[in-house]
């Protein structure tokens, strides 16, 4: 189906705001090529979700908390009302009815929801330690809403207090089906339950689209405490009863590893699905690593294309593919595009939202521009320039790689990228200021001047302008033959934005800005062949090299090759969840390829970087999850950071290697590990380093099921994928979350069966990195 967004023009205080887009989603037979692409949005099979797995669990014991036949046990909190209703009981005569307006009376605070309406079940400091799941029935009645959700809050006043200090642990958001009874399951084995004071069911006031109801109604019935075999939620050990493997499959010529929790099995079998025959048998090996003892299945000898199933003792996997990389990962590329398509702002996406946020503007010195368009940034509906620019760049780069081998997919990537570049160009003010970040966590009425408006102030950000210049320059190259006007506009903007971005005071320069400037200069050199851009690139590349630790870190610590924030080498470069580490090394690879006769020092820096990750990643064998890096204990800012650093691997009295970042409320390491892997894959290809390439490849394994929880982290790809925090747009096939986090200050994986920002929130940042990685492997 084609969706067209017509040009709109709104007159407001004498200013004409143009709302436009030329992109049309071409799917099915509209794109000729290697294969017909699926129509978007793509739907995920329910039977492959983790939610389905929860519904199939045996309930070993249960206790009714409330049958909702009386209001005695319930209280109301926040907006709206809570009442007993006979209109729609699931069982018995009554259910609870939680009613709320969708908007508050005033402008939304900071672009966030107006507040909550809550149904609270108070508990008198009860010990629920013997119970590990809550279930209840809920019927949302929100006419016109395409996506509805509810949030749950668990209150415990014991030693493990919930919600935690960051208001994350103990919160669970659930996407529901409108106008039907849903059964909600929430496993609480990860939460302290020795002094429970209540359970709360909440609706958040997040507005409504035009034509949708302005009142939300939720009927609630039958809440139980239950005892089940809870999912594995913390540690490096493999989830009981599961084989950890790559659900999408394995590329020929790359490692083919799986892990089993079965300590008794001594052998494995690989069965070909087409014939039903066993095609490979081997021994299960025990491997002891710094993170524990593992039972490893290695079937790397098998490189014949086909669909297979792995069997270890009584356990077996779902079918997976062995084939060329481009074949195995094509599905994940298509689904990642689907994620971006579902995040389009100002565009009607079937089953997700109508053309939205047409009343959203950025202001600057009395002027304003419309900022709908592009992609919503995450599980909320915010907009971010850097993520948009990087995503469009990744799409254009991958489209170029696939132009000859997979023209249909290449064309679709170009189309989606153009949607993003369109937005980048229309949200510029032309003087260095542009819409860099805009928070929006609700639906609006599309009318400028009403109470749900929340505008954003334009910013002049060197990093944002440099990243934009890189993407604009590449867009100028890619679209030069097909759309010369668009190409020229993109190139003019790139030249201007590079100039704005490089107006950086020396004291503000750092390795992140140098990496962005290096890539922008190289992109403009390729687009214009002007020598000045080459000279600028050389300057920034040399700056990056000066930021590198090129000798042993300290006495007894031979690690080196990582980067500091600047040449003073006082602060090691770290990212807690949203990383740009790839820019510096990808830029060094590009400049070394373009100017090989001048590349000796740059190449040496890349070799040192490769050596660092080869050594550091071994600490996380057999997963080879890329560690967060080296931390300096003397730079810990408080007791929390000190504890987190000390829970890492001690290298000496001062330095520790951390598997996960030091972080506060913003947690999740997909954005960091995928970014690191992008840098490593680019370096591996340049150096011809197969070992390094395989380390980068293992990050893909981790995200598609070869992790301690045996879950695919990409929604709709593989099996056992959990719902993500995407409460306004729903679960989007192809979405990746911020990533696996840690519990409190520990340094081991933590992935409980609850759904909350930011760690389980769907973000375009890791999805962008996924496409970046594909460029180096296809």
XYZ file of C-alpha atoms in Angstrom:
778
model
C 0.000 0.000 0.000
C 1.227 3.503 -0.801
C 0.946 6.228 1.772
C 1.224 9.833 0.614
C 1.591 12.804 2.906
C 0.306 15.876 1.105
C 1.978 19.236 1.430
C 0.405 21.307 4.137
C 0.760 24.988 4.796
C -0.134 26.570 8.114
C -0.202 30.320 8.685
C 0.675 31.260 12.248
C 1.423 34.851 13.334
C 2.266 35.752 9.757
C 4.846 32.999 9.420
C 4.332 30.334 6.792
C 5.359 26.887 7.997
C 5.774 24.378 5.215
C 5.027 20.770 6.087
C 6.280 18.556 3.312
C 7.648 15.222 2.291
C 8.266 13.606 -1.041
C 8.881 10.075 0.229
C 6.538 7.227 -0.577
C 7.003 3.816 1.016
C 7.524 1.407 -1.870
C 6.981 -2.202 -1.014
C 5.954 -5.416 -2.716
C 5.930 -5.215 -6.500
C 6.678 -1.491 -6.541
C 10.399 -2.233 -6.298
C 11.874 -4.575 -8.853
C 14.973 -6.477 -7.915
C 16.421 -9.595 -6.416
C 13.436 -10.279 -4.172
C 10.085 -8.694 -3.468
C 10.275 -6.851 -0.174
C 7.516 -7.314 2.392
C 4.891 -4.655 2.931
C 5.493 -2.458 5.931
C 4.766 -2.293 8.773
C 5.721 -5.940 9.314
C 3.902 -7.923 12.001
C 5.708 -10.267 14.411
C 4.386 -13.808 14.958
C 2.927 -13.855 18.484
C 4.048 -17.434 19.031
C 7.686 -16.326 18.763
C 7.378 -13.683 21.473
C 8.465 -14.072 25.068
C 4.975 -12.995 26.088
C 3.605 -16.133 24.422
C 6.163 -18.241 26.302
C 4.947 -16.712 29.572
C 1.351 -17.579 28.709
C 2.340 -21.231 28.294
C 4.067 -21.608 31.658
C 2.700 -24.009 34.219
C 1.287 -22.173 37.237
C 2.446 -24.291 40.161
C 0.486 -22.375 42.762
C -1.695 -19.262 42.781
C -3.433 -16.960 45.217
C -6.238 -14.567 44.354
C -5.397 -11.038 45.440
C -8.586 -9.383 44.231
C -11.635 -10.494 42.257
C -12.696 -6.840 41.821
C -16.191 -7.594 43.152
C -15.764 -4.802 45.714
C -13.706 -1.612 45.992
C -12.589 -2.375 49.536
C -8.991 -3.183 48.694
C -8.389 -0.463 46.097
C -7.608 3.246 46.120
C -7.319 5.827 43.364
C -4.353 8.053 42.589
C -3.886 10.985 40.212
C -6.187 12.062 37.402
C -9.663 10.703 36.690
C -11.513 8.204 38.854
C -11.660 4.583 39.971
C -15.014 2.871 40.331
C -16.761 -0.486 40.408
C -18.453 -1.261 37.094
C -20.915 -3.897 35.986
C -20.569 -2.901 32.326
C -17.742 -5.231 31.398
C -16.699 -7.877 33.948
C -14.324 -10.614 32.856
C -15.671 -12.897 35.558
C -18.323 -12.380 38.193
C -20.565 -9.302 38.314
C -18.073 -6.459 38.412
C -14.683 -5.194 37.330
C -12.726 -2.102 38.334
C -13.000 0.835 35.942
C -10.087 3.276 35.791
C -11.130 6.400 33.894
C -8.898 9.311 32.924
C -8.663 12.225 30.504
C -5.908 11.805 27.941
C -4.576 15.332 28.573
C -4.161 17.679 31.503
C -5.366 21.251 31.606
C -2.057 22.993 30.974
C 0.914 22.768 28.614
C 2.665 19.401 29.065
C 5.649 19.717 31.418
C 8.870 19.600 29.419
C 7.175 17.721 26.600
C 6.441 14.791 28.910
C 3.042 13.330 29.933
C 0.689 15.446 32.028
C 0.568 12.868 34.798
C -0.953 9.510 35.680
C -4.214 7.910 36.720
C -3.634 4.969 39.045
C -5.465 2.052 40.611
C -3.554 1.159 43.767
C -3.754 -2.158 45.626
C -2.242 -1.436 49.067
C -0.449 -4.223 50.933
C 0.491 -4.178 54.608
C 4.233 -4.919 54.392
C 3.580 -8.508 53.343
C 6.238 -11.096 52.560
C 5.725 -12.291 48.988
C 9.089 -14.006 48.694
C 7.441 -17.333 47.839
C 5.617 -15.799 44.862
C 7.326 -14.697 41.635
C 4.569 -13.591 39.236
C 1.571 -11.271 39.177
C -1.171 -11.725 36.601
C -4.408 -9.882 35.934
C -6.964 -9.160 33.221
C -7.410 -5.751 31.632
C -9.702 -4.397 28.903
C -8.658 -1.045 27.367
C -11.460 1.040 25.874
C -9.851 3.920 23.987
C -11.801 4.481 20.743
C -9.608 5.528 17.821
C -6.328 4.585 19.525
C -4.080 2.378 17.411
C -1.698 1.584 20.287
C -2.589 1.424 23.974
C -0.505 0.535 27.004
C -0.542 0.356 30.760
C 2.203 0.644 33.352
C 2.653 -1.325 36.559
C 4.511 -0.306 39.693
C 5.679 -2.666 42.429
C 6.257 -1.212 45.893
C 8.596 -2.889 48.371
C 10.051 -1.177 51.433
C 12.550 -3.898 52.333
C 16.288 -3.947 51.814
C 15.864 -4.121 48.029
C 13.571 -1.135 47.785
C 11.370 -0.701 44.723
C 10.967 1.405 42.765
C 14.706 2.016 42.993
C 16.421 5.375 43.407
C 16.362 5.902 39.636
C 12.631 5.076 39.442
C 13.331 2.234 37.007
C 13.551 -1.116 38.788
C 10.013 -2.149 39.722
C 8.317 -0.429 36.783
C 6.818 -2.449 33.956
C 5.116 -1.141 30.816
C 2.832 -3.382 28.794
C 1.480 -2.805 25.285
C -2.130 -4.037 25.090
C -4.698 -4.840 22.429
C -7.490 -2.288 22.387
C -11.112 -3.368 22.902
C -10.411 -6.878 24.166
C -9.530 -8.638 27.388
C -5.750 -8.962 27.770
C -3.996 -11.117 30.314
C -0.901 -9.425 31.686
C 1.957 -11.424 33.224
C 4.703 -9.817 35.260
C 7.469 -11.977 36.665
C 8.840 -10.337 39.810
C 11.554 -12.816 40.788
C 14.184 -10.084 40.348
C 12.500 -7.718 42.819
C 12.745 -7.561 46.576
C 9.469 -8.943 47.938
C 9.998 -9.291 51.657
C 8.078 -6.119 52.660
C 5.546 -5.434 49.910
C 3.450 -2.311 50.354
C 1.465 -2.248 47.123
C 0.921 -2.851 43.441
C -0.237 -0.067 41.148
C -1.803 -0.136 37.668
C -1.311 3.171 35.862
C -2.408 5.023 32.770
C -0.121 7.851 31.670
C -1.735 10.920 30.135
C 0.038 10.986 26.758
C -2.543 12.806 24.685
C -4.544 11.568 21.743
C -4.433 11.920 17.992
C -7.165 13.800 16.121
C -10.210 11.571 15.808
C -9.320 9.514 18.878
C -11.085 9.548 22.220
C -10.044 12.140 24.787
C -11.039 9.820 27.642
C -9.286 6.564 28.491
C -11.116 3.701 30.191
C -9.527 0.514 31.530
C -11.550 -2.352 32.987
C -9.477 -4.489 35.390
C -10.320 -7.916 36.790
C -8.899 -10.943 38.609
C -5.451 -10.201 40.012
C -3.408 -13.202 41.156
C -0.114 -13.961 42.807
C 1.500 -16.955 41.110
C 4.440 -19.298 41.377
C 6.133 -20.345 38.102
C 9.574 -21.314 36.872
C 10.775 -17.749 36.418
C 12.978 -16.641 33.536
C 16.717 -16.302 34.068
C 17.382 -12.610 34.699
C 20.967 -12.108 35.952
C 24.392 -13.634 35.429
C 26.580 -15.086 32.684
C 25.189 -18.630 32.935
C 22.828 -19.794 30.199
C 19.103 -19.811 30.970
C 17.982 -23.254 32.180
C 16.141 -25.269 29.547
C 17.432 -23.113 26.672
C 20.281 -23.274 24.173
C 21.950 -19.918 23.576
C 22.505 -19.580 19.829
C 22.065 -17.083 16.990
C 18.384 -17.363 16.090
C 18.813 -15.873 12.612
C 21.633 -18.245 11.765
C 25.324 -18.269 11.008
C 27.308 -16.915 8.091
C 29.611 -19.265 6.240
C 33.228 -18.674 7.138
C 32.392 -17.264 10.586
C 32.238 -18.883 14.036
C 29.276 -21.158 14.715
C 29.013 -21.397 18.469
C 26.170 -22.257 20.818
C 26.071 -22.682 24.599
C 24.034 -25.174 26.584
C 23.189 -25.244 30.296
C 23.094 -29.065 30.147
C 26.030 -30.279 32.240
C 25.341 -33.936 31.483
C 25.241 -33.926 27.676
C 28.501 -35.011 26.074
C 27.608 -34.673 22.381
C 25.548 -32.589 19.979
C 23.824 -33.172 16.658
C 22.970 -30.810 13.805
C 19.916 -31.838 11.825
C 19.151 -30.593 8.309
C 15.519 -29.508 8.232
C 14.814 -30.373 4.572
C 15.895 -34.019 4.797
C 15.570 -34.602 8.532
C 19.050 -36.142 8.505
C 21.829 -35.621 11.029
C 24.601 -33.903 9.074
C 27.095 -33.233 11.856
C 27.852 -34.672 15.278
C 30.451 -33.585 17.775
C 31.482 -33.360 21.389
C 30.228 -30.721 23.816
C 33.307 -29.083 25.279
C 33.784 -27.524 28.703
C 35.431 -24.117 28.607
C 36.592 -22.219 31.683
C 36.868 -18.463 31.218
C 37.112 -15.406 33.509
C 33.294 -15.315 33.738
C 32.715 -18.992 34.536
C 32.498 -22.538 33.235
C 30.565 -23.086 30.010
C 29.382 -25.992 27.915
C 30.296 -25.013 24.359
C 28.974 -26.424 21.099
C 31.195 -25.646 18.109
C 29.808 -26.639 14.708
C 32.034 -24.345 12.650
C 32.850 -27.181 10.245
C 29.361 -26.920 8.774
C 29.289 -24.413 5.900
C 26.746 -25.949 3.525
C 23.856 -23.562 2.922
C 20.599 -24.737 4.442
C 18.196 -24.659 7.369
C 19.259 -26.588 10.456
C 18.363 -27.457 14.019
C 20.823 -28.042 16.849
C 20.161 -30.808 19.367
C 21.985 -31.187 22.700
C 20.687 -33.878 25.026
C 16.952 -33.272 25.448
C 17.243 -29.652 24.279
C 16.849 -28.442 20.715
C 16.807 -25.099 18.961
C 14.304 -23.633 16.558
C 15.395 -23.766 12.892
C 18.189 -21.405 11.838
C 19.991 -20.671 8.560
C 23.588 -21.253 7.479
C 24.424 -19.293 4.347
C 26.343 -16.305 3.016
C 26.310 -13.342 5.382
C 24.138 -11.239 3.076
C 21.521 -13.995 2.999
C 21.467 -14.745 6.731
C 21.267 -11.069 7.727
C 19.017 -9.761 4.955
C 15.960 -10.303 7.143
C 17.417 -8.220 9.970
C 18.231 -5.399 7.536
C 14.674 -5.371 6.194
C 13.265 -5.449 9.720
C 15.554 -2.613 10.794
C 14.186 -0.531 7.911
C 10.711 -1.490 9.133
C 11.601 -0.128 12.569
C 12.557 3.231 11.069
C 9.460 3.240 8.881
C 7.316 2.673 11.968
C 9.080 5.584 13.685
C 8.326 8.052 10.884
C 6.946 11.299 12.248
C 4.358 13.326 10.352
C 3.432 10.294 8.280
C 0.534 7.861 8.541
C 1.853 4.412 9.457
C -0.904 1.840 9.300
C -1.773 0.452 12.712
C 0.744 2.719 14.467
C -0.319 6.356 14.081
C -1.716 8.917 11.643
C 0.254 11.867 10.246
C 1.400 13.192 13.598
C 2.879 16.250 15.304
C 2.079 18.706 12.522
C 2.025 21.387 15.242
C 5.609 20.775 16.389
C 8.064 23.636 15.812
C 11.577 24.768 16.646
C 12.159 28.454 17.323
C 15.171 30.698 16.868
C 15.350 34.500 17.169
C 11.682 35.028 16.430
C 11.613 32.549 13.560
C 10.298 29.014 13.521
C 10.406 25.884 11.397
C 8.231 22.809 11.438
C 10.055 19.812 12.870
C 7.663 17.000 12.154
C 9.156 14.496 9.748
C 12.205 12.310 10.137
C 11.901 9.566 12.724
C 10.753 9.446 16.303
C 13.881 8.807 18.267
C 12.805 6.142 20.717
C 9.988 4.598 22.740
C 8.740 8.094 23.351
C 8.143 10.356 20.347
C 11.113 12.704 20.634
C 13.319 13.856 17.758
C 17.117 13.853 17.671
C 19.267 15.280 14.880
C 22.432 13.258 15.509
C 20.591 9.938 15.533
C 18.714 10.945 12.378
C 21.902 11.967 10.571
C 23.795 8.842 11.582
C 20.893 6.586 10.606
C 20.517 8.204 7.190
C 24.273 7.908 6.650
C 24.209 4.211 7.559
C 21.321 3.607 5.162
C 23.037 5.425 2.288
C 26.304 3.589 2.930
C 24.595 0.203 2.999
C 22.551 1.085 -0.087
C 25.813 1.778 -1.905
C 27.245 -1.591 -0.818
C 24.123 -3.430 -2.016
C 23.552 -1.486 -5.230
C 24.659 -4.291 -7.560
C 24.041 -7.397 -5.454
C 20.595 -6.505 -4.052
C 19.130 -3.533 -5.966
C 15.640 -3.775 -4.446
C 16.967 -3.544 -0.920
C 19.413 -0.827 -1.956
C 16.621 1.300 -3.401
C 14.482 0.855 -0.276
C 17.387 1.942 1.925
C 17.885 5.038 -0.212
C 14.203 5.864 0.056
C 14.159 5.622 3.841
C 17.408 7.572 4.095
C 15.968 10.374 2.002
C 13.086 10.695 4.451
C 15.669 11.390 7.158
C 17.825 13.758 5.086
C 14.686 15.699 4.080
C 14.054 16.397 7.753
C 17.667 17.396 8.396
C 17.536 19.976 5.622
C 14.174 21.477 6.486
C 14.997 21.953 10.181
C 18.076 24.143 9.550
C 17.953 27.897 10.127
C 21.014 28.396 7.914
C 23.182 30.102 10.520
C 24.457 27.085 12.424
C 21.294 26.814 14.496
C 18.917 23.925 13.915
C 16.624 21.549 15.743
C 19.121 19.328 17.574
C 16.878 17.723 20.170
C 13.154 17.984 20.841
C 11.336 16.101 23.587
C 7.837 14.917 22.758
C 6.217 12.170 24.789
C 2.611 12.450 23.717
C 0.233 12.681 20.774
C -1.039 16.152 19.822
C -4.018 17.651 18.007
C -1.888 18.991 15.088
C -3.198 22.521 15.770
C -0.624 25.225 16.461
C -1.613 27.328 19.451
C -3.511 24.727 21.497
C -2.663 23.488 24.995
C -0.707 20.423 23.876
C 1.955 22.455 22.063
C 5.538 22.227 23.263
C 8.132 23.830 21.030
C 11.905 23.423 21.178
C 14.666 26.024 20.977
C 17.156 25.595 18.128
C 20.797 25.021 19.056
C 24.165 25.608 17.448
C 25.944 22.340 18.218
C 29.347 21.682 16.614
C 28.910 17.915 16.886
C 25.409 17.971 15.393
C 26.535 20.185 12.494
C 29.551 17.986 11.759
C 27.580 14.743 11.788
C 24.985 16.413 9.583
C 27.639 17.629 7.144
C 28.917 14.057 6.769
C 25.467 12.727 5.902
C 24.596 15.659 3.639
C 27.821 15.221 1.670
C 27.149 11.511 1.165
C 23.561 12.280 0.159
C 24.906 14.725 -2.424
C 26.982 11.909 -3.945
C 24.283 9.215 -3.812
C 21.472 11.360 -5.267
C 23.568 13.255 -7.809
C 22.262 11.327 -10.813
C 18.689 10.710 -9.656
C 17.793 14.033 -8.035
C 20.252 16.789 -8.883
C 18.275 19.517 -7.081
C 18.231 17.524 -3.842
C 21.908 16.655 -4.311
C 22.927 20.287 -4.764
C 20.883 21.390 -1.757
C 22.474 18.674 0.369
C 26.001 19.617 -0.753
C 25.462 23.336 -0.121
C 24.171 22.512 3.354
C 27.099 20.175 4.021
C 29.626 22.874 3.133
C 27.874 25.395 5.390
C 27.394 22.954 8.267
C 31.044 21.897 8.179
C 32.039 25.534 8.507
C 29.637 26.019 11.428
C 30.813 22.808 13.082
C 34.507 23.609 12.891
C 34.115 26.961 14.629
C 35.282 25.235 17.800
C 37.385 26.859 20.473
C 40.556 24.855 21.041
C 39.651 24.250 24.681
C 36.383 22.600 23.594
C 37.976 20.237 21.083
C 37.916 16.554 22.029
C 38.310 13.188 20.341
C 34.559 12.861 19.682
C 34.417 16.198 17.855
C 37.659 15.397 16.024
C 36.174 12.094 14.844
C 33.041 13.822 13.577
C 35.090 16.544 11.893
C 37.416 13.996 10.282
C 34.523 12.088 8.713
C 32.831 15.282 7.574
C 36.029 16.583 5.970
C 36.591 13.283 4.151
C 32.987 13.142 2.931
C 33.287 16.682 1.570
C 36.645 15.868 -0.024
C 35.007 12.966 -1.847
C 32.074 15.156 -2.886
C 34.151 18.148 -4.048
C 37.813 16.981 -4.377
C 38.830 20.283 -2.751
C 42.300 20.083 -1.197
C 41.289 22.171 1.823
C 39.121 19.327 3.070
C 42.013 16.908 2.816
C 44.205 19.210 4.881
C 41.467 19.569 7.484
C 41.069 15.799 7.626
C 44.808 15.298 8.190
C 44.723 17.787 11.057
C 41.847 16.011 12.788
C 43.348 12.558 12.201
C 46.612 13.635 13.799
C 44.683 15.065 16.753
C 42.950 11.695 17.256
C 46.279 9.858 17.254
C 47.550 12.201 19.974
C 44.570 11.141 22.113
C 45.552 7.460 22.060
C 47.330 5.475 24.772
C 50.186 4.098 22.677
C 52.379 2.634 25.416
C 51.659 0.287 28.331
C 49.073 1.915 30.579
C 50.953 1.438 33.826
C 53.422 -0.795 35.604
C 52.103 -4.332 35.231
C 49.266 -3.208 32.916
C 50.170 -3.807 29.278
C 46.820 -2.745 27.824
C 47.009 0.115 25.348
C 45.347 1.343 22.153
C 42.258 2.950 23.709
C 41.515 6.680 23.551
C 41.294 9.581 25.957
C 38.950 12.531 25.534
C 41.808 14.842 24.555
C 45.609 14.812 24.154
C 46.173 15.707 27.819
C 45.243 12.055 28.509
C 43.622 12.875 31.824
C 40.195 11.315 31.127
C 39.673 7.993 29.353
C 36.950 8.062 26.691
C 33.796 6.277 27.914
C 30.156 6.157 26.938
C 27.458 4.975 29.367
C 24.856 4.002 26.758
C 24.820 6.143 23.586
C 28.242 5.978 21.985
C 30.139 7.664 19.159
C 33.394 5.785 19.669
C 33.331 4.502 16.090
C 33.788 7.935 14.531
C 37.463 8.310 15.356
C 38.558 4.855 14.173
C 36.273 4.758 11.122
C 37.679 8.150 10.157
C 41.242 6.856 10.542
C 40.397 3.877 8.327
C 38.915 6.118 5.640
C 41.791 8.570 5.562
C 44.318 5.709 5.501
C 42.574 4.221 2.478
C 42.294 7.541 0.664
C 45.897 8.583 1.283
C 47.907 5.371 1.780
C 51.275 7.074 1.297
C 50.654 9.205 4.395
C 49.013 6.524 6.524
C 51.877 5.053 8.591
C 50.970 6.666 11.943
C 47.236 6.264 11.388
C 47.666 2.594 10.570
C 49.779 2.051 13.670
C 47.027 3.640 15.783
C 44.475 1.265 14.256
C 46.702 -1.738 14.963
C 46.991 -0.676 18.605
C 43.215 -0.225 18.828
C 42.696 -3.710 17.391
C 45.152 -5.180 19.879
C 43.342 -3.591 22.811
C 39.984 -5.165 21.956
C 41.491 -8.538 21.138
C 42.921 -8.676 24.643
C 39.996 -7.036 26.451
C 37.215 -9.054 24.791
C 38.834 -12.321 25.913
C 37.779 -11.480 29.469
C 34.182 -12.078 28.331
C 34.701 -15.390 26.525
C 32.847 -17.392 25.336
C 30.361 -14.585 24.498
C 33.103 -12.074 23.659
C 30.751 -9.252 24.606
C 32.846 -6.133 24.103
C 33.795 -4.602 27.475
C 33.092 -0.982 28.329
C 36.774 -0.218 28.749
C 39.388 0.767 31.329
C 38.333 2.943 34.264
C 40.544 5.042 36.507
C 39.530 4.662 40.151
C 41.042 8.056 41.019
C 38.441 9.723 38.781
C 35.375 8.193 40.438
C 33.027 11.052 41.298
C 31.182 9.410 44.197
C 30.720 6.207 46.163
C 28.415 4.725 43.517
C 31.015 5.105 40.775
C 33.708 3.782 43.093
C 31.680 0.647 43.811
C 30.878 0.092 40.139
C 34.529 0.442 39.138
C 35.696 -1.899 41.891
C 33.224 -4.528 40.709
C 35.159 -4.659 37.440
C 38.377 -6.577 36.774
C 41.225 -5.151 38.837
C 44.310 -4.480 36.739
C 46.237 -2.739 39.521
C 45.410 -0.441 42.429
C 44.314 2.355 40.104
C 42.889 0.802 36.936
C 40.012 -1.602 36.357
C 38.570 -3.157 33.221
C 34.785 -2.842 33.260
C 32.547 -5.244 31.344
C 29.639 -2.806 31.573
C 29.839 0.979 31.724
C 29.749 3.056 34.876
C 26.246 4.503 34.733
C 23.346 5.945 36.679
C 19.732 5.880 35.433
C 20.513 5.610 31.704
C 21.549 1.981 31.272
C 21.895 -0.566 28.491
C 24.940 -1.531 26.420
C 23.655 -2.216 22.890
C 24.550 1.325 21.886
C 28.080 0.897 23.206
C 28.863 -2.643 22.004
C 27.399 -2.197 18.520
C 29.312 1.069 18.174
C 32.560 -0.584 19.246
C 31.873 -3.467 16.858
C 31.401 -1.012 13.983
C 34.830 0.450 14.660
C 36.381 -3.003 14.916
C 34.781 -4.310 11.722
C 36.033 -1.300 9.768
C 39.542 -1.753 11.205
C 39.445 -5.521 10.565
C 38.578 -5.039 6.907
C 41.335 -2.471 6.459
C 44.002 -4.543 8.206
C 42.768 -7.873 6.845
C 42.518 -9.089 10.444
C 40.240 -12.144 10.534
C 40.426 -12.559 14.319
C 39.258 -8.985 14.851
C 36.466 -9.426 12.301
C 35.204 -12.464 14.204
C 35.179 -10.513 17.473
C 32.993 -7.874 15.820
C 30.778 -10.609 14.378
C 30.166 -12.065 17.831
C 28.323 -8.864 18.811
C 25.699 -9.795 16.225
C 25.454 -13.255 17.800
C 24.879 -11.681 21.215
C 21.988 -9.556 19.979
C 20.230 -12.395 18.172
C 20.191 -14.941 20.959
C 23.701 -16.033 21.891
C 23.465 -14.369 25.286
C 22.831 -15.671 28.822
C 19.071 -15.188 28.459
C 18.784 -17.015 25.115
C 16.621 -14.178 23.827
C 16.777 -12.279 20.566
C 17.111 -8.601 21.418
C 15.711 -7.555 18.022
C 11.924 -7.563 18.148
C 10.481 -9.818 15.464
C 13.784 -11.425 14.470
C 14.358 -14.942 15.749
C 12.564 -16.156 18.842
C 11.876 -15.333 22.483
C 12.023 -11.581 21.903
C 10.637 -9.465 24.723
C 8.262 -6.553 24.391
C 10.134 -3.263 24.364
C 9.412 0.091 25.902
C 7.533 1.550 22.954
C 4.287 2.474 24.638
C 3.100 5.044 22.088
C 4.016 3.302 18.834
C 3.758 -0.313 19.998
C 6.273 -3.081 19.459
C 7.938 -2.393 16.111
C 9.493 -5.291 14.229
C 13.223 -4.696 13.847
C 13.545 -2.527 16.925
C 16.550 -2.885 19.210
C 16.517 -1.788 22.857
C 19.113 0.341 24.600
C 20.412 -2.991 25.826
C 21.331 -5.362 28.618
C 22.087 -3.535 31.864
C 23.428 -4.357 35.330
C 21.589 -4.592 38.644
C 22.525 -1.790 41.008
C 26.344 -1.463 40.914
C 27.233 -4.960 39.784
C 29.138 -5.821 36.604
C 27.179 -8.823 35.309
C 24.298 -8.969 32.785
C 20.830 -8.117 34.112
C 17.759 -8.584 31.897
C 14.618 -9.099 34.005
C 11.132 -9.810 32.713
C 9.938 -6.240 33.035
C 9.851 -3.476 30.491
C 11.055 0.022 31.317
C 12.991 2.959 29.920
C 15.798 3.302 29.127
C 17.411 -0.107 29.071
C 14.516 -1.913 27.366
C 13.414 1.138 25.408
C 13.373 0.946 21.648
C 15.944 3.454 20.321
C 17.025 4.226 16.774
C 20.628 4.575 17.991
C 21.422 0.824 18.222
C 19.384 0.173 15.054
C 21.549 2.697 13.240
C 24.648 0.856 14.476
C 23.196 -2.415 13.211
C 23.049 -0.986 9.692
C 26.547 0.463 10.083
C 27.855 -3.006 10.893
C 26.085 -4.552 7.931
C 28.135 -2.291 5.630
C 31.333 -4.051 6.656
C 30.037 -7.608 6.436
C 27.747 -7.819 3.381
